[in-house]
C-alpha positions as CSV (number, residue, x, y, z in Angstrom):
1,M,-220.2,-129.5,2.2
2,V,-221.9,-128.5,5.5
3,K,-219.4,-127.2,8.1
4,L,-219.3,-129.4,11.2
5,Y,-218.5,-128.0,14.6
6,K,-217.2,-130.1,17.4
7,T,-219.9,-131.3,19.9
8,R,-220.0,-133.3,23.1
9,P,-222.6,-134.2,25.7
10,L,-223.1,-131.7,28.5
11,Q,-221.5,-133.0,31.7
12,M,-224.0,-131.2,34.0
13,W,-227.0,-132.7,32.2
14,Q,-227.6,-135.6,34.5
15,K,-227.2,-133.4,37.6
16,A,-229.9,-131.1,36.2
17,K,-232.3,-134.0,35.8
18,E,-231.5,-135.2,39.3
19,L,-232.2,-131.7,40.8
20,R,-235.6,-131.6,38.9
21,L,-236.7,-135.1,40.2
22,N,-235.4,-134.4,43.7
23,Y,-237.5,-131.2,43.9
24,F,-240.7,-133.1,43.2
25,K,-239.8,-135.8,45.6
26,E,-239.0,-133.2,48.3
27,V,-242.5,-131.8,47.9
28,Q,-244.0,-135.2,48.1
29,A,-242.1,-136.1,51.3
30,A,-242.2,-132.7,53.0
31,K,-244.8,-133.5,55.6
32,E,-243.2,-136.9,56.5
33,Q,-239.9,-135.1,57.0
34,G,-241.5,-132.4,59.2
35,K,-241.1,-129.6,56.7
36,T,-243.5,-126.7,56.2
37,L,-245.0,-127.0,52.7
38,V,-245.8,-123.7,51.1
39,L,-247.9,-123.3,47.9
40,V,-246.6,-120.6,45.7
41,D,-246.5,-119.6,42.0
42,S,-243.3,-119.6,40.1
43,G,-242.7,-115.9,40.6
44,S,-243.5,-115.7,44.3
45,F,-241.0,-114.8,46.9
46,I,-239.9,-118.3,47.7
47,E,-237.1,-117.0,49.9
48,L,-239.5,-115.6,52.4
49,P,-240.3,-118.8,54.3
50,A,-236.6,-119.5,54.8
51,G,-236.7,-117.8,58.2
52,L,-239.1,-120.5,59.4
53,G,-236.5,-123.2,59.1
54,N,-237.0,-126.4,57.2
55,Y,-239.5,-125.9,54.4
56,A,-240.4,-126.8,50.8
57,C,-242.3,-124.9,48.1
58,L,-244.9,-126.5,45.8
59,E,-244.8,-124.3,42.8
60,G,-247.8,-124.3,40.5
61,H,-246.2,-123.5,37.1
62,P,-243.6,-126.3,36.9
63,Y,-246.1,-128.8,38.2
64,G,-248.7,-127.8,35.7
65,A,-246.1,-128.0,32.9
66,T,-245.0,-131.5,34.1
67,V,-248.5,-132.7,34.1
68,G,-248.9,-131.4,30.5
69,M,-246.1,-133.7,29.3
70,D,-248.2,-136.7,30.2
71,L,-251.1,-136.6,27.6
72,D,-253.4,-139.0,29.4
73,F,-253.0,-137.5,32.8
74,A,-253.2,-134.0,31.5
75,R,-256.5,-134.8,29.7
76,E,-257.9,-136.3,32.9
77,C,-256.9,-133.2,34.9
78,A,-258.3,-130.8,32.4
79,E,-261.6,-132.7,32.2
80,A,-261.8,-132.8,36.0
81,T,-261.4,-129.0,36.2
82,E,-263.8,-128.4,33.3
83,A,-266.4,-130.7,34.9
84,R,-266.6,-128.3,37.8
85,G,-267.6,-125.4,35.5
86,Y,-264.2,-123.8,34.8
87,A,-263.7,-122.6,31.2
88,R,-261.5,-124.4,28.8
89,D,-259.7,-121.1,27.9
90,L,-258.4,-120.7,31.4
91,C,-254.7,-120.8,32.1
92,V,-253.7,-124.4,31.3
93,Y,-251.3,-124.7,34.2
94,T,-254.2,-123.7,36.5
95,R,-256.4,-126.4,34.9
96,N,-253.8,-129.1,35.2
97,F,-252.9,-128.2,38.8
98,W,-256.5,-128.0,39.9
99,G,-257.4,-131.2,38.1
100,S,-254.6,-133.1,39.9
101,M,-255.7,-131.6,43.2
102,F,-259.4,-132.4,42.6
103,L,-258.5,-136.0,41.6
104,N,-256.2,-136.2,44.7
105,R,-253.5,-137.7,42.5
106,Y,-249.9,-136.5,42.5
107,F,-248.1,-136.9,39.2
108,F,-245.2,-138.7,40.9
109,G,-247.4,-141.1,42.8
110,G,-249.7,-141.1,45.9
111,E,-252.1,-138.4,47.0
112,F,-251.8,-134.8,46.2
113,P,-249.7,-133.0,48.9
114,K,-251.6,-130.7,51.2
115,P,-249.8,-127.4,51.7
116,D,-249.8,-125.6,55.1
117,F,-250.4,-122.2,53.6
118,T,-250.0,-120.1,50.4
119,I,-248.0,-117.0,49.4
120,K,-249.2,-115.4,46.2
121,R,-247.9,-112.5,44.2
122,S,-250.9,-110.7,42.5
123,L,-249.2,-110.3,39.1
124,C,-251.6,-112.3,37.0
125,D,-255.4,-112.2,37.6
126,T,-255.8,-115.9,36.8
127,E,-253.1,-116.9,39.2
128,S,-254.7,-115.0,42.0
129,K,-257.8,-117.0,41.6
130,W,-255.7,-120.1,41.2
131,L,-254.4,-120.1,44.7
132,Q,-257.8,-118.9,46.1
133,V,-259.4,-122.1,44.8
134,C,-256.6,-124.1,46.3
135,C,-257.0,-122.4,49.7
136,E,-260.7,-123.1,49.7
137,H,-260.1,-126.7,48.7
138,F,-257.6,-127.4,51.4
139,N,-259.0,-124.9,53.9
140,I,-255.6,-123.3,54.5
141,P,-254.7,-119.6,55.0
142,S,-253.1,-117.4,52.3
143,F,-251.1,-114.2,52.0
144,Y,-251.2,-112.0,48.9
145,I,-248.4,-109.6,47.9
146,D,-249.4,-106.8,45.5
147,F,-246.8,-106.6,42.8
148,P,-246.5,-103.3,40.9
149,L,-245.9,-103.6,37.1
150,F,-244.1,-100.9,35.2
151,P,-243.6,-100.7,31.4
152,D,-240.0,-99.6,32.0
153,R,-237.3,-100.3,34.5
154,R,-237.9,-97.3,36.7
155,T,-237.7,-98.4,40.3
156,G,-237.9,-95.6,42.9
157,K,-237.6,-95.7,46.7
158,E,-241.4,-95.7,47.1
159,D,-241.7,-98.8,44.9
160,I,-239.1,-100.7,46.8
161,D,-240.6,-99.6,50.1
162,Y,-244.1,-100.7,48.9
163,L,-243.0,-104.2,48.1
164,A,-240.6,-104.6,51.0
165,N,-243.2,-103.6,53.5
166,Q,-245.6,-106.2,52.2
167,M,-242.9,-108.8,52.5
168,N,-242.3,-107.8,56.1
169,D,-246.1,-108.1,56.8
170,C,-245.9,-111.6,55.2
171,I,-243.1,-112.6,57.6
172,E,-245.1,-111.4,60.6
173,W,-248.2,-113.3,59.3
174,M,-246.2,-116.5,58.8
175,E,-244.9,-116.3,62.4
176,K,-248.5,-115.9,63.6
177,I,-250.0,-118.8,61.7
178,T,-247.1,-121.2,62.3
179,G,-246.2,-120.3,65.8
180,K,-242.5,-120.3,64.8
181,K,-239.9,-117.6,65.5
182,Y,-238.5,-116.2,62.3
183,D,-234.7,-116.3,61.8
184,D,-233.5,-113.2,59.8
185,E,-230.1,-114.7,59.1
186,K,-231.7,-117.6,57.2
187,L,-233.6,-115.1,55.1
188,I,-230.4,-113.2,54.3
189,H,-228.7,-116.4,53.3
190,A,-231.6,-117.5,51.1
191,A,-231.7,-114.0,49.5
192,R,-227.9,-114.1,48.7
193,N,-228.5,-117.5,47.0
194,E,-231.4,-116.0,45.0
195,F,-229.2,-113.2,43.7
196,R,-226.2,-115.4,43.0
197,T,-228.3,-118.1,41.2
198,T,-230.2,-115.7,38.9
199,S,-227.1,-113.7,38.1
200,L,-225.2,-116.9,37.2
201,W,-228.1,-118.0,34.9
202,A,-227.9,-114.7,33.0
203,E,-224.2,-115.1,32.6
204,I,-224.7,-118.6,31.3
205,C,-227.4,-117.5,28.8
206,A,-225.1,-114.6,27.7
207,L,-222.5,-117.1,26.6
208,N,-225.0,-118.3,24.0
209,K,-224.0,-115.3,21.9
210,A,-221.1,-117.3,20.8
211,I,-221.0,-118.9,17.4
212,P,-221.5,-121.9,17.5
213,A,-223.9,-121.7,20.4
214,P,-222.9,-123.9,23.3
215,L,-226.5,-124.6,24.4
216,D,-229.9,-125.0,22.7
217,Q,-233.4,-124.2,23.9
218,K,-234.5,-127.8,24.5
219,T,-231.5,-128.4,26.8
220,I,-232.1,-125.0,28.4
221,Y,-235.6,-126.0,29.5
222,T,-234.0,-128.6,31.8
223,L,-231.1,-126.5,32.9
224,Y,-233.1,-123.5,34.0
225,F,-235.6,-125.5,36.1
226,P,-233.7,-125.0,39.4
227,T,-233.9,-121.2,38.9
228,V,-237.7,-121.6,39.2
229,V,-238.0,-123.9,42.1
230,S,-234.9,-123.9,44.3
231,R,-232.9,-120.7,43.6
232,Y,-232.6,-120.0,47.3
233,Q,-230.8,-123.3,48.0
234,D,-227.0,-123.9,48.3
235,D,-227.1,-126.9,46.0
236,T,-228.6,-124.7,43.3
237,V,-225.9,-122.1,43.5
238,H,-223.2,-124.8,43.3
239,F,-225.0,-126.4,40.3
240,F,-225.0,-123.1,38.3
241,E,-221.4,-122.3,39.3
242,E,-220.3,-125.7,37.8
243,L,-222.6,-125.2,34.8
244,L,-221.1,-121.8,34.1
245,A,-217.6,-123.2,34.2
246,E,-218.6,-126.0,31.8
247,V,-220.3,-123.6,29.3
248,K,-217.3,-121.3,29.4
249,D,-215.1,-124.2,28.5
250,R,-217.5,-125.1,25.6
251,V,-217.2,-121.6,24.2
252,A,-213.5,-121.6,24.5
253,D,-213.2,-124.9,22.7
254,N,-215.9,-124.1,20.1
255,I,-218.1,-126.9,21.3
256,A,-221.5,-126.6,19.7
257,A,-224.9,-127.6,20.9
258,L,-225.6,-128.5,17.2
259,A,-222.7,-129.7,15.1
260,T,-224.4,-128.5,11.9
261,E,-225.4,-125.1,13.1
262,R,-226.0,-122.7,10.1
263,C,-229.2,-120.9,11.2
264,R,-230.0,-119.4,14.6
265,L,-233.6,-118.9,15.7
266,W,-235.1,-117.1,18.7
267,D,-238.2,-118.6,20.4
268,D,-241.2,-116.8,22.0
269,G,-243.6,-117.9,24.7
270,I,-244.0,-121.2,26.5
271,P,-243.5,-124.3,24.2
272,P,-245.9,-127.2,23.8
273,W,-244.3,-129.4,26.5
274,Y,-245.7,-132.6,24.9
275,F,-244.0,-131.7,21.6
276,L,-240.5,-130.6,22.4
277,R,-239.2,-132.6,19.5
278,L,-240.0,-129.6,17.3
279,Y,-236.6,-128.3,18.3
280,R,-235.0,-131.5,17.2
281,Y,-237.0,-131.4,14.0
282,L,-235.5,-127.9,13.2
283,E,-232.0,-129.4,13.6
284,R,-232.6,-131.3,10.4
285,Y,-232.2,-127.9,8.7
286,G,-229.0,-127.1,10.6
287,T,-231.1,-124.8,12.8
288,V,-230.5,-124.2,16.5
289,V,-233.0,-122.4,18.7
290,L,-231.0,-120.4,21.2
291,G,-233.6,-119.5,23.8
292,S,-236.4,-117.2,24.7
293,I,-237.2,-114.3,26.9
294,Y,-239.2,-116.8,29.0
295,T,-236.2,-119.1,29.7
296,Y,-233.6,-116.3,29.9
297,T,-235.4,-113.7,32.1
298,L,-238.1,-115.5,34.1
299,H,-235.5,-116.0,36.8
300,G,-232.4,-114.5,35.2
301,A,-231.1,-111.1,36.4
302,W,-229.9,-108.8,33.6
303,E,-228.4,-105.3,33.3
304,D,-226.5,-103.2,30.7
305,Q,-222.7,-104.0,30.7
306,A,-219.9,-101.5,30.4
307,D,-219.7,-102.2,26.6
308,G,-223.4,-101.6,26.2
309,S,-224.3,-105.2,25.8
310,W,-226.8,-107.2,27.9
311,G,-225.3,-109.3,30.6
312,P,-225.6,-110.6,34.2
313,A,-226.7,-108.1,36.9
314,K,-224.5,-107.2,39.8
315,I,-225.9,-108.5,43.0
316,P,-227.3,-105.9,45.4
317,E,-224.3,-106.0,47.7
318,Q,-222.1,-105.1,44.8
319,R,-224.4,-102.2,44.1
320,G,-224.0,-100.7,47.6
321,M,-226.9,-102.5,49.3
322,P,-225.4,-104.4,52.2
323,M,-227.6,-107.0,53.9
324,K,-227.1,-106.7,57.6
325,N,-230.7,-107.2,58.8
326,R,-234.2,-108.2,57.6
327,D,-235.0,-104.8,56.2
328,D,-231.9,-104.8,54.1
329,A,-232.7,-108.2,52.7
330,L,-236.3,-107.3,51.9
331,R,-235.4,-104.1,50.1
332,A,-232.7,-105.9,48.1
333,L,-235.2,-108.6,47.1
334,A,-237.8,-106.0,46.2
335,L,-235.3,-104.2,43.9
336,W,-234.2,-107.6,42.4
337,Y,-237.8,-108.6,41.5
338,L,-238.9,-105.2,40.3
339,E,-236.1,-105.0,37.7
340,K,-236.8,-108.3,36.0
341,P,-237.1,-107.6,32.3
342,I,-239.8,-110.2,31.6
343,Y,-242.4,-108.1,33.6
344,Q,-242.0,-105.0,31.4
345,G,-243.3,-106.9,28.4
346,M,-246.5,-107.8,30.3
347,C,-247.5,-104.1,30.4
348,L,-247.1,-102.8,26.9
349,P,-245.7,-104.3,23.7
350,G,-243.0,-101.6,23.2
351,P,-240.5,-102.7,25.9
352,K,-240.5,-106.3,24.7
353,N,-240.2,-105.1,21.1
354,E,-237.0,-103.4,22.2
355,Q,-235.8,-106.4,24.1
356,L,-236.3,-108.7,21.1
357,L,-234.5,-106.4,18.7
358,R,-231.6,-106.2,21.1
359,I,-231.4,-109.9,21.6
360,I,-231.6,-110.6,17.8
361,R,-228.6,-108.2,17.4
362,E,-226.5,-109.5,20.3
363,W,-227.2,-113.2,19.9
364,H,-226.8,-113.1,16.1
365,I,-230.4,-114.3,15.4
366,D,-231.5,-115.1,11.9
367,G,-235.3,-115.4,12.5
368,M,-238.0,-115.8,15.1
369,M,-240.7,-118.4,15.8
370,M,-243.7,-117.6,18.0
371,H,-246.0,-120.0,19.8
372,L,-249.4,-118.3,20.0
373,N,-250.2,-120.1,23.2
374,R,-253.8,-120.2,24.3
375,G,-252.7,-121.7,27.6
376,C,-251.2,-118.4,28.9
377,E,-252.7,-115.0,28.1
378,G,-250.1,-113.1,30.0
379,L,-247.0,-114.2,28.0
380,A,-249.1,-114.2,24.8
381,M,-250.0,-110.6,25.2
382,G,-248.7,-108.4,22.4
383,Q,-247.3,-111.1,20.2
384,M,-248.8,-109.8,17.0
385,E,-247.3,-106.4,17.8
386,H,-243.9,-108.1,18.4
387,R,-244.3,-109.8,15.0
388,L,-244.9,-106.6,13.2
389,A,-242.0,-104.8,14.9
390,L,-239.7,-107.7,13.8
391,L,-241.0,-107.7,10.3
392,K,-240.5,-104.0,10.1
393,A,-236.8,-104.6,11.1
394,H,-236.6,-107.2,8.3
395,I,-236.4,-110.2,10.7
396,P,-238.2,-113.3,9.4
397,V,-241.0,-114.5,11.7
398,T,-243.3,-117.5,11.8
399,V,-246.1,-118.2,14.2
400,Y,-248.0,-121.4,15.1
401,E,-251.0,-121.9,17.3
402,G,-251.4,-124.3,20.2
403,N,-251.5,-124.8,23.9
404,S,-248.5,-125.3,26.1
405,A,-250.0,-128.1,28.2
406,D,-253.2,-129.2,26.5
407,K,-252.6,-131.4,23.4
408,R,-256.3,-131.2,22.5
409,E,-255.5,-127.7,21.1
410,F,-252.5,-128.6,19.0
411,D,-252.2,-129.8,15.4
412,E,-248.8,-131.4,15.0
413,S,-248.9,-131.8,11.2
414,Q,-249.9,-128.2,10.8
415,V,-247.0,-126.9,12.9
416,I,-244.5,-129.1,11.0
417,D,-245.9,-127.7,7.7
418,R,-245.4,-124.1,9.0
419,L,-241.9,-124.8,10.1
420,D,-241.0,-126.4,6.8
421,A,-242.4,-123.4,4.9
422,F,-240.6,-121.0,7.1
423,M,-237.3,-122.7,6.7
424,E,-237.7,-122.9,2.9
425,S,-238.6,-119.2,2.8
426,M,-235.2,-118.5,4.5
427,G,-233.5,-120.6,1.8
428,M,-232.8,-123.5,4.1
429,K,-233.0,-127.1,3.0
430,K,-233.0,-130.3,5.1
431,L,-229.5,-131.7,5.5
432,D,-230.8,-135.3,5.4
433,S,-232.9,-135.0,2.2
């Protein structure tokens, strides 16, 4: 007999889907509603335009991923980009975004929205060129922020100053190109929402240490979306406050994401968005995928807790950094971004190896699956070293090849065969066979 846990639908699920759709509609209607439309990447400082007043951010990553879920449109976008001489091994989000832009077709209908300007964080070489091409296409101005990467969490005063000073320069630049007076109080409010949202998300993900797990990776992909696109907004903070309360209740009541949970896997990298049913396929083995560094830390704020575990970071004001003026807010934002764990793994394999081993221990993980994603070189860097580190620690690992948003580079049957072989190697059998 297989043990069955209680399970029930997530009450906040529909609200999460509404927030996602509303975001894309907000971008689409921004100009009609008199909003400033800013083009950014998913890691850029989306709080900075807050002082201009009413604005919306068109973020490249979530849009490229959304296009990737529509196989026909994604193929058209990729071909439109490649027809202009861009390589097929380029970042797939870039290809999807550019293709949609070149075709002048917005995924949600109508023409592609024209931004007023761009703000870009120079973290990834491809992304820097991404927004450069957009600026040339739309003939709009851009501002680049140089983001320092460190293989550890060392963050000194000079690092904070370096980043904060650039953000201040960006604010002055935005005032100049828009002719609008910047309101520092609106920036401070947006920054507080950023801190609150990302700390709440880490607290929610930490609750997945429970057995049974209250959430699964496929659900998490929808839940974490507001942390990417609207973490500076009041509605987003309220959403995650309610979600945290619900997930706490699920843990207290032993409510499982998967009623038949008997194996827990950790994920790595960006998934094939057009084949998310791979997570449901694994459920046939009683296997739940708990999450990934991508979903937990892209916009989740973490720090060591008093008991030595990994948990939500204290917001800057709780750490002795009051926000009374623009400089305070910018320095707090600089520290917050510099300490994100996901960036450490983009320098050297060692820091991410340590993160993975810690997660496997604290989240009670039985094994690991890795998507060797040809659509993102940054997050795929070091994966073979991570695999070796886990195998050395006697953690089962499987890998599969593909592309997160280009179905032309994905063999569904081969991936299923690999997952079957992996599950069988761990002594797992399908519950429905």
